[in-house]
XYZ file of C-alpha atoms in Angstrom:
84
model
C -59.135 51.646 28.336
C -60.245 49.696 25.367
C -62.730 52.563 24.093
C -59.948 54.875 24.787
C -57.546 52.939 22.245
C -60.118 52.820 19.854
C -60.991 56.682 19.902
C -57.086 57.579 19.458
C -56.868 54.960 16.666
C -59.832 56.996 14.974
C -58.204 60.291 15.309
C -55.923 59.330 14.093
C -57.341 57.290 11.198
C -59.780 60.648 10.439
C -55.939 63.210 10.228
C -54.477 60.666 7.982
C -57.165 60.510 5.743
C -57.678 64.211 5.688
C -53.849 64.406 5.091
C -54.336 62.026 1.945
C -57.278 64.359 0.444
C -54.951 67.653 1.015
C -52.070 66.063 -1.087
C -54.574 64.424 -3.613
C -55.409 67.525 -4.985
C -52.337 68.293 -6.594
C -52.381 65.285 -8.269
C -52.905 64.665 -11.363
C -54.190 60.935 -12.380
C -54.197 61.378 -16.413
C -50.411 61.605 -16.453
C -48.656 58.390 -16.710
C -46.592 57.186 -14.280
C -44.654 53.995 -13.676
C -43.278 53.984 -10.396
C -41.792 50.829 -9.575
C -40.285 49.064 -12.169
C -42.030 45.679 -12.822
C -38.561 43.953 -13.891
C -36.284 44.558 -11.195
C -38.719 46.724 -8.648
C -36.445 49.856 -8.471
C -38.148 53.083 -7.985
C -38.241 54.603 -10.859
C -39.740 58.455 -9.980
C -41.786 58.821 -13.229
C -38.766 57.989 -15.449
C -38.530 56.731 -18.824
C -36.300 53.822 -18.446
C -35.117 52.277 -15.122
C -32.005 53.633 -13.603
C -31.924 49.821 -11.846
C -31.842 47.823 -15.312
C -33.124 49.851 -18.279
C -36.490 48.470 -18.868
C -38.702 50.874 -20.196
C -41.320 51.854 -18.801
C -45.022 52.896 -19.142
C -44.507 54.507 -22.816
C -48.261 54.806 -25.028
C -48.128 52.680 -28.549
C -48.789 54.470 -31.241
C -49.805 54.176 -34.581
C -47.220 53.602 -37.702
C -49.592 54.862 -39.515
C -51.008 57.812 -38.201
C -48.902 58.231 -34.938
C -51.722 58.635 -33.112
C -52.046 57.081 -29.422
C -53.537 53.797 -29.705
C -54.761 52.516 -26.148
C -53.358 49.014 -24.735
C -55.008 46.010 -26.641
C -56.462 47.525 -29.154
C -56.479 45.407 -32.102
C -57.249 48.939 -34.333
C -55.992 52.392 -34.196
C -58.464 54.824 -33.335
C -57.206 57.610 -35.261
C -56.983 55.901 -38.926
C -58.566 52.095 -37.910
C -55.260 50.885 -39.290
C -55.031 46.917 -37.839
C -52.006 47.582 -35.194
């Protein structure tokens, strides 16, 4: 009975996983995307700003200088090595 448990748990383990794969295709993991928000942990769907308590979210610094995209903790701007 044991064995049997385990064999169902493993099917059913193996269609989840394939299910995962299927819908990981059409996503895309270079776009941004804040989905909780990490101030008052309201969904958030990919917003801008939280519809719980405004905070906003997940938004790339950029340079005042150049306005290019400087990544997170960079102490220099890629685009023009302006000191951020």
């Amino acid at each position: 009975m044991a064995a049997q448990q385990r064999g169902l748990n493993d099917m059913a383990s193996q269609r989840a996983y394939a299910a995962g794969q299927q819908a990981g295709q059409v996503y895309d993991p270079t776009t941004p995307r804040q989905l909780v928000c990490p101030h008052c942990r309201t969904e958030t769907h990919s917003a801008g700003f939280c519809s719980g308590c405004g905070y906003q979210l997940a938004q790339s610094v950029q340079c005042s200088a150049c306005s290019a995209v400087a990544p997170d903790g960079a102490a220099f701007c890629p685009g023009c090595g302006t000191r951020r």
